Amino acid sequence: MLNIKKIVCNMLQENCYIVSDETNDCVIIDCGAFYPEEREAVVEYIRENKLRPQHLLCTHAHLDHNFGNNTIEQEFQLLPEIHEDDAAMLTDLKVQADFLTEFASQLNLPQPGRLLHDKDVIAFGSHQLTVLSTPGHSPGGVVFYCESEHVAFSGDTLFRHSIGRTDFPEGSMFAIIQSLRMISQLPDDTVVYPGHGPQTTIGEEVAHNPYIDR
């Protein structure tokens, strides 16, 4: 069984997830921790629960999902793992940082480690996450799907009753609609943990999300 801790981070209310199982292995998904108290909350949760971080996973390369990557590198010696099509964007986060805040541009954020591809498998503890390529919000956006638990971490591809923006550079409404059609084929009881806002299910989104046409 997965234990999923959500920590809401930064000025854009991004969802960082710490996902662990009975072995105490864990993965960190989208560490957007910006303020010192958010960074401390992530590290304290891991330390207090005696978790062993195995992977720092990125659903995409936008800065609000990656502010805290340097803390994870410093504390747990993990580099961000990201789809190859977003890797270049992750190497140049200072461009995004200058757009958001002057202070953010001073952050020394790590370069990508492992580059991910569609259908790659991320193993930790007794569980596996499958990488599902879902371009649209960004070229290398992904969903991390745990088939055994019917759980998906959707980043900014899918929100409750909405989807991520496609008007950023390299975004594509056509691509995200194709991605949504693909992930809507997951079981209806799949619980979706998005990059912002509350969780939902595939069944709920198929029934009520105006952007999904199964």
Short mmCIF file of N, CA, C and O in Angstrom, two decimals, residues 74 82 132 142 158-159 185 211-212:
data_model
loop_
_atom_site.label_atom_id
_atom_site.label_comp_id
_atom_site.label_asym_id
_atom_site.label_seq_id
_atom_site.Cartn_x
_atom_site.Cartn_y
_atom_site.Cartn_z
N GLN A 74 20.99 18.22 -1.97
CA GLN A 74 21.88 18.43 -0.82
C GLN A 74 21.62 17.44 0.31
O GLN A 74 22.56 16.93 0.92
N ILE A 82 13.74 13.36 -15.34
CA ILE A 82 12.76 14.07 -16.16
C ILE A 82 12.76 13.53 -17.58
O ILE A 82 13.77 12.99 -18.05
N LEU A 132 4.25 7.62 -18.30
CA LEU A 132 3.36 7.80 -19.45
C LEU A 132 3.62 9.18 -20.03
O LEU A 132 3.42 10.19 -19.36
N VAL A 142 4.86 14.29 -18.25
CA VAL A 142 4.56 12.87 -18.04
C VAL A 142 3.57 12.71 -16.89
O VAL A 142 3.40 13.60 -16.05
N LEU A 158 -3.44 17.06 -16.13
CA LEU A 158 -4.85 16.89 -15.77
C LEU A 158 -5.08 17.38 -14.35
O LEU A 158 -4.39 16.97 -13.42
N PHE A 159 -6.06 18.27 -14.21
CA PHE A 159 -6.54 18.74 -12.91
C PHE A 159 -7.99 18.25 -12.72
O PHE A 159 -8.61 17.75 -13.67
N GLN A 185 -8.03 6.29 -20.69
CA GLN A 185 -8.23 4.85 -20.81
C GLN A 185 -7.79 4.09 -19.55
O GLN A 185 -8.03 2.87 -19.45
N TYR A 211 -12.72 18.76 -21.30
CA TYR A 211 -11.64 18.56 -22.26
C TYR A 211 -11.41 17.10 -22.61
O TYR A 211 -10.60 16.79 -23.48
N ILE A 212 -12.12 16.20 -21.94
CA ILE A 212 -11.89 14.76 -22.17
C ILE A 212 -13.03 14.17 -22.97
O ILE A 212 -14.20 14.28 -22.60
#
